[in-house]
Short mmCIF file of C-alpha atoms in Angstrom, two decimals:
data_model
loop_
_atom_site.label_atom_id
_atom_site.label_comp_id
_atom_site.label_asym_id
_atom_site.label_seq_id
_atom_site.Cartn_x
_atom_site.Cartn_y
_atom_site.Cartn_z
CA MET P 1 -74.06 -90.50 53.27
CA ASN P 2 -70.94 -89.22 54.76
CA THR P 3 -69.64 -85.92 53.54
CA VAL P 4 -65.91 -85.72 53.03
CA GLN P 5 -64.43 -82.38 53.89
CA HIS P 6 -61.07 -81.54 52.38
CA ALA P 7 -58.73 -79.42 54.37
CA ALA P 8 -57.67 -76.13 52.82
CA PRO P 9 -54.18 -76.29 51.33
CA THR P 10 -51.46 -74.72 53.35
CA GLY P 11 -47.83 -73.68 52.86
CA LEU P 12 -46.46 -73.37 49.34
CA PHE P 13 -49.77 -74.19 47.71
CA ALA P 14 -51.86 -71.77 49.71
CA LEU P 15 -53.35 -69.11 47.41
CA SER P 16 -55.61 -66.27 48.28
CA GLU P 17 -58.67 -65.52 46.25
CA ASP P 18 -56.92 -62.52 44.72
CA HIS P 19 -54.32 -64.82 43.18
CA LEU P 20 -56.62 -67.50 41.78
CA GLN P 21 -56.58 -67.97 38.06
CA ILE P 22 -60.03 -68.55 36.71
CA PHE P 23 -60.53 -70.68 33.64
CA SER P 24 -63.33 -69.95 31.27
CA SER P 25 -65.44 -72.52 29.55
CA ASN P 26 -63.07 -72.63 26.57
CA ASP P 27 -60.03 -73.09 28.86
CA ARG P 28 -58.48 -69.69 28.12
CA LEU P 29 -56.28 -68.28 30.87
CA LEU P 30 -57.46 -64.94 32.18
CA PRO P 31 -54.95 -62.44 33.68
CA LEU P 32 -54.59 -62.09 37.36
CA ALA P 33 -56.72 -59.44 38.93
CA SER P 34 -53.73 -57.75 40.46
CA THR P 35 -49.90 -57.91 40.71
CA THR P 36 -47.64 -58.30 43.65
CA PRO P 37 -46.11 -55.15 45.24
CA ARG P 38 -42.59 -56.30 44.25
CA VAL P 39 -43.48 -56.50 40.54
CA ALA P 40 -45.09 -53.09 40.67
CA ALA P 41 -42.01 -51.65 42.32
CA ASN P 42 -39.74 -53.20 39.69
CA ARG P 43 -41.82 -51.75 36.90
CA ALA P 44 -41.76 -48.31 38.50
CA SER P 45 -37.99 -48.51 38.95
CA LEU P 46 -37.50 -49.52 35.31
CA ALA P 47 -39.65 -46.64 34.09
CA SER P 48 -37.74 -44.21 36.30
CA THR P 49 -34.40 -45.49 34.97
CA ARG P 50 -35.54 -45.00 31.38
CA GLN P 51 -36.68 -41.46 32.13
CA THR P 52 -33.31 -40.68 33.76
CA LYS P 53 -31.32 -42.04 30.81
CA LYS P 54 -33.09 -39.81 28.29
CA PRO P 55 -31.85 -36.47 29.76
CA ARG P 56 -28.35 -37.91 30.14
CA ALA P 57 -28.27 -39.00 26.52
CA ALA P 58 -29.56 -35.59 25.41
CA ALA P 59 -26.91 -33.84 27.51
CA LYS P 60 -24.15 -35.99 25.99
CA THR P 61 -25.42 -35.23 22.49
CA GLU P 62 -25.51 -31.49 23.18
CA LEU P 63 -21.99 -31.60 24.67
CA ARG P 64 -20.72 -33.42 21.59
CA ARG P 65 -22.35 -30.83 19.32
CA MET P 66 -20.87 -27.97 21.35
CA ARG P 67 -17.38 -29.47 21.09
CA ASN P 68 -17.82 -29.88 17.33
CA ARG P 69 -18.84 -26.23 17.02
CA GLU P 70 -15.82 -25.12 19.05
CA HIS P 71 -13.54 -27.25 16.90
CA GLN P 72 -15.02 -25.77 13.72
CA ALA P 73 -14.66 -22.23 15.12
CA ARG P 74 -10.98 -22.82 15.96
CA TYR P 75 -10.35 -24.27 12.52
CA LYS P 76 -12.08 -21.32 10.84
CA SER P 77 -10.07 -18.86 12.95
CA LYS P 78 -6.82 -20.56 11.93
CA GLN P 79 -7.80 -20.39 8.26
CA ILE P 80 -8.63 -16.68 8.56
CA ASN P 81 -5.28 -15.99 10.25
CA LYS P 82 -3.49 -17.84 7.46
CA VAL P 83 -5.24 -15.71 4.85
CA LEU P 84 -4.35 -12.51 6.73
CA ASP P 85 -0.71 -13.57 7.02
CA LEU P 86 -0.61 -14.32 3.30
CA GLU P 87 -2.12 -10.92 2.49
CA LYS P 88 0.46 -9.16 4.67
CA GLY P 89 3.23 -11.17 3.03
CA ILE P 90 1.97 -10.27 -0.43
CA GLU P 91 1.80 -6.60 0.56
CA ARG P 92 5.41 -6.67 1.79
CA LEU P 93 6.55 -8.35 -1.41
CA GLN P 94 4.73 -5.75 -3.51
CA GLN P 95 6.50 -2.97 -1.61
CA GLU P 96 9.87 -4.63 -2.11
CA ILE P 97 9.16 -5.13 -5.81
CA GLN P 98 8.18 -1.48 -6.18
CA GLU P 99 11.33 -0.33 -4.39
CA LEU P 100 13.47 -2.53 -6.64
CA ARG P 101 11.74 -1.11 -9.70
CA LEU P 102 12.47 2.42 -8.50
CA GLN P 103 16.10 1.56 -7.88
CA ARG P 104 16.33 0.08 -11.37
CA HIS P 105 14.71 3.22 -12.80
CA ILE P 106 17.17 5.46 -10.97
CA ILE P 107 20.15 3.40 -12.14
CA SER P 108 18.87 3.28 -15.74
CA ILE P 109 18.80 7.08 -16.00
CA GLY P 110 22.32 7.37 -14.65
CA VAL P 111 21.53 8.63 -11.15
CA PRO P 112 24.55 8.01 -8.88
CA GLY P 113 22.69 7.90 -5.57
CA ARG P 114 20.57 9.69 -3.01
CA GLU P 115 22.30 13.00 -3.68
CA THR P 116 20.18 13.55 -6.81
CA LYS P 117 16.57 14.66 -6.95
CA TRP P 118 15.49 11.19 -8.05
CA GLY P 119 17.31 9.48 -5.22
CA VAL P 120 16.00 11.95 -2.64
CA ALA P 121 12.42 11.55 -3.88
CA ALA P 122 12.61 7.75 -3.79
CA GLU P 123 14.17 7.72 -0.31
CA TYR P 124 11.60 10.23 0.95
CA PHE P 125 8.72 7.90 0.11
CA ARG P 126 10.57 4.87 1.43
CA LEU P 127 11.15 6.45 4.85
CA PHE P 128 7.68 7.94 5.18
CA ARG P 129 5.67 5.11 3.62
CA ASN P 130 4.09 4.40 7.04
CA GLY P 131 4.12 7.98 8.27
CA LEU P 132 5.63 8.57 11.70
CA ARG P 133 5.13 5.80 14.21
CA VAL P 134 4.57 7.48 17.57
CA SER P 135 4.10 6.06 21.05
CA ASN P 136 0.96 6.93 23.02
CA PRO P 137 -0.68 8.95 20.20
CA MET P 138 -3.74 9.54 22.39
CA ASN P 139 -1.63 11.80 24.62
CA VAL P 140 -0.32 13.91 21.74
CA PRO P 141 -2.71 16.70 20.67
CA VAL P 142 -3.18 17.62 17.03
CA GLY P 143 -0.67 20.23 15.90
CA THR P 144 2.00 19.18 18.39
CA VAL P 145 5.39 18.18 17.03
CA ALA P 146 6.50 15.45 19.44
CA VAL P 147 9.81 13.62 19.43
CA GLU P 148 9.96 11.46 16.31
CA SER P 149 12.44 8.99 14.94
CA PRO P 150 15.83 10.71 14.51
CA VAL P 151 16.15 8.99 11.13
CA HIS P 152 13.25 11.00 9.68
CA ARG P 153 14.50 14.32 11.02
CA LYS P 154 18.09 13.67 9.96
CA PHE P 155 17.00 12.77 6.44
CA LEU P 156 14.94 15.96 6.08
CA GLN P 157 17.73 18.12 7.49
CA THR P 158 20.26 16.73 5.01
CA THR P 159 18.04 16.71 1.90
CA MET P 160 15.78 19.77 2.34
CA THR P 161 16.58 23.46 2.50
CA SER P 162 16.05 25.11 5.88
CA ASP P 163 13.04 27.00 4.50
CA VAL P 164 11.54 24.08 2.55
CA ILE P 165 7.88 24.77 1.80
CA GLY P 166 5.40 22.15 2.99
CA VAL P 167 1.64 21.88 3.35
CA LEU P 168 1.59 23.48 6.81
CA GLY P 169 4.35 26.04 6.42
CA CYS P 170 8.09 26.32 5.99
CA GLY P 171 10.93 24.33 7.47
CA VAL P 172 11.65 20.78 8.56
CA ASP P 173 9.45 21.13 11.64
CA ALA P 174 6.47 22.02 9.44
CA LEU P 175 7.04 18.89 7.35
CA LEU P 176 7.25 16.73 10.46
CA LYS P 177 4.11 18.37 11.84
CA SER P 178 2.22 17.43 8.69
CA TRP P 179 3.40 13.83 8.91
CA ARG P 180 2.61 13.70 12.62
CA GLN P 181 -0.98 14.78 12.05
CA LEU P 182 -1.35 12.29 9.23
CA THR P 183 -0.02 9.46 11.41
CA LEU P 184 -2.24 10.37 14.36
CA CYS P 185 -5.31 10.14 12.15
CA HIS P 186 -4.25 7.09 10.14
CA SER P 187 -2.16 4.83 12.35
CA ASP P 188 -2.05 2.02 9.77
CA ILE P 189 -1.31 4.23 6.78
CA ASN P 190 0.65 2.61 3.98
CA ILE P 191 1.86 4.68 1.04
CA GLN P 192 3.14 2.89 -2.04
CA LEU P 193 5.18 4.86 -4.54
CA LEU P 194 4.02 3.91 -8.03
CA ARG P 195 6.34 5.90 -10.27
CA LEU P 196 8.50 9.01 -10.59
CA GLU P 197 8.32 11.39 -13.52
CA GLY P 198 10.06 14.58 -14.48
CA GLY P 199 7.98 17.74 -14.17
CA PRO P 200 8.54 21.36 -15.17
CA GLY P 201 12.07 22.58 -14.52
CA GLU P 202 13.68 20.63 -11.69
CA THR P 203 10.41 19.22 -10.37
CA VAL P 204 9.98 15.52 -9.64
CA VAL P 205 6.39 14.28 -9.82
CA ALA P 206 5.68 11.24 -7.65
CA TYR P 207 2.52 9.18 -8.10
CA SER P 208 1.46 7.08 -5.13
CA ARG P 209 -1.36 5.01 -3.70
CA GLY P 210 -2.20 5.08 -0.01
CA THR P 211 -4.40 2.86 2.13
CA HIS P 212 -5.65 3.34 5.66
CA THR P 213 -8.49 2.23 7.93
CA ILE P 214 -10.89 4.75 9.47
CA THR P 215 -10.51 4.29 13.22
CA GLU P 216 -11.66 6.07 16.36
CA ASP P 217 -8.50 8.19 16.13
CA THR P 218 -9.39 9.16 12.55
CA LEU P 219 -12.78 10.42 13.69
CA ARG P 220 -11.34 12.11 16.79
CA TYR P 221 -8.53 14.01 15.07
CA ALA P 222 -9.68 14.50 11.47
CA PHE P 223 -13.47 14.69 11.91
CA PRO P 224 -14.11 15.79 15.51
CA HIS P 225 -17.45 17.39 14.59
CA LEU P 226 -18.92 13.91 14.03
CA GLY P 227 -18.79 13.41 17.78
CA ASN P 228 -21.09 16.34 18.62
CA GLY P 229 -23.84 14.00 19.83
CA SER P 230 -26.37 14.53 17.04
CA LYS P 231 -28.07 11.52 15.44
CA ASP P 232 -26.97 12.56 11.95
CA SER P 233 -23.32 12.82 12.99
CA ALA P 234 -23.47 9.53 14.89
CA TRP P 235 -24.91 7.82 11.81
CA LEU P 236 -22.14 9.20 9.57
CA ALA P 237 -19.49 8.14 12.08
CA SER P 238 -20.90 4.61 12.17
CA ARG P 239 -20.82 4.46 8.37
CA LEU P 240 -17.15 5.48 8.29
CA LEU P 241 -15.75 3.54 11.23
CA GLY P 242 -13.82 0.40 10.32
CA ASN P 243 -13.79 0.97 6.56
CA LYS P 244 -10.58 0.90 4.54
CA LEU P 245 -9.92 3.68 2.04
CA VAL P 246 -7.65 3.45 -1.00
CA MET P 247 -6.50 6.86 -2.25
CA ASN P 248 -4.39 7.96 -5.19
CA GLY P 249 -1.94 10.79 -4.61
CA CYS P 250 0.42 13.08 -6.47
CA THR P 251 3.40 14.87 -4.92
CA HIS P 252 5.51 17.62 -6.49
CA LEU P 253 9.05 17.87 -5.14
CA LEU P 254 11.01 20.93 -6.32
CA TRP P 255 14.78 20.47 -6.51
CA ASP P 256 17.41 23.20 -6.16
CA GLU P 257 20.33 22.08 -8.30
CA ASP P 258 22.79 24.57 -6.78
CA ALA P 259 21.95 23.65 -3.18
CA GLY P 260 21.49 19.96 -3.97
CA ARG P 261 18.32 19.93 -1.84
CA MET P 262 14.57 20.00 -2.13
CA THR P 263 12.98 23.42 -1.69
CA SER P 264 9.29 22.48 -1.79
CA ILE P 265 7.09 19.42 -1.23
CA GLN P 266 3.42 19.80 -2.12
CA TYR P 267 0.98 16.92 -2.35
CA THR P 268 -2.65 16.26 -3.15
CA VAL P 269 -4.56 13.07 -2.40
CA ASP P 270 -7.94 12.11 -3.79
CA MET P 271 -9.92 11.30 -0.66
CA LEU P 272 -13.19 12.42 -2.23
CA THR P 273 -13.59 9.44 -4.58
CA PRO P 274 -13.37 6.65 -1.97
CA MET P 275 -15.55 8.67 0.42
CA LEU P 276 -18.17 9.07 -2.28
CA GLN P 277 -18.05 5.34 -3.00
CA LEU P 278 -18.49 4.63 0.70
CA LEU P 279 -21.30 7.09 1.51
CA GLY P 280 -23.08 7.05 -1.84
CA ASN P 281 -23.81 10.75 -2.41
CA LEU P 282 -22.11 14.14 -2.30
CA GLY P 283 -24.51 15.46 0.34
CA GLU P 284 -23.24 13.01 2.97
CA VAL P 285 -19.62 13.56 1.90
CA SER P 286 -20.11 17.31 2.31
CA LYS P 287 -21.36 16.78 5.87
CA VAL P 288 -18.29 14.68 6.68
CA PHE P 289 -15.83 17.36 5.54
CA SER P 290 -17.82 20.29 6.89
CA ASN P 291 -15.91 21.68 9.91
CA ALA P 292 -13.36 18.86 9.58
CA ARG P 293 -9.63 19.33 10.20
CA ALA P 294 -8.80 17.63 6.88
CA ASN P 295 -10.11 18.53 3.45
CA PRO P 296 -10.85 16.07 0.60
CA GLN P 297 -7.30 16.52 -0.72
CA CYS P 298 -5.92 15.44 2.69
CA GLY P 299 -4.52 18.89 3.27
CA TRP P 300 -4.78 20.37 6.78
CA TRP P 301 -6.35 23.61 7.86
CA HIS P 302 -3.92 26.02 9.47
CA GLU P 303 -4.67 26.38 13.17
#
């Protein structure tokens, strides 16, 4: 019997043993034992692409979040600035309203103008409502009377006697010295005249409310002992710095009818109450004013 030998397939139909598909008895197709190098490379490339896309997507998401946060921060800043502008506008309107009320009060009692004690008192608080604005206050030591606005000096020279009595002594220079010290310590001071009343004799009693922020200059000029380096002083300074105080004041202006000028200006301001509210107890308040240049009534020690 002749044996027929079949030639092994060649060309397109040639398969190696590694690529044969073996059928089981129930004709189910079993997977190939291995894959071609090209398929493996494609799979590896696809996996690498997916891994690369994930960090890129995360970076885009984080960038979008960062831009949203920046946008929200800018919007919040604009809203805060609007509120601050409104508060400043309201404060200016309140000052104008108060000045108009004072003018109405002066007119209602038959005062012809600034030449009377009422007019002088009202103009005094109008001119000095923000103290004396000085340039380069850091270069001006406490107690020095530097060149101030000629308007302030001219007003005092024409409405006060030459020996007018102030908190720090007699004369126009003493009055300006007091205002200079006050302005150096409280650069944003704002004094609002509330009302004028008649006092004993020819005295005008002025009630006012002042506000100012405790700054580095306040600590340096009014409370220099808080910078002595001790932990207790540093703690007190940190408690005070940046806080806004609201203080009620009372000023007595004595008028000389014959001279048509003021002969004395004495004031007291309640700085103790807001300090007590801020620090919480009298012991801490006492430490603040101990060895300070200013006392709780905002008067100054003579140097």
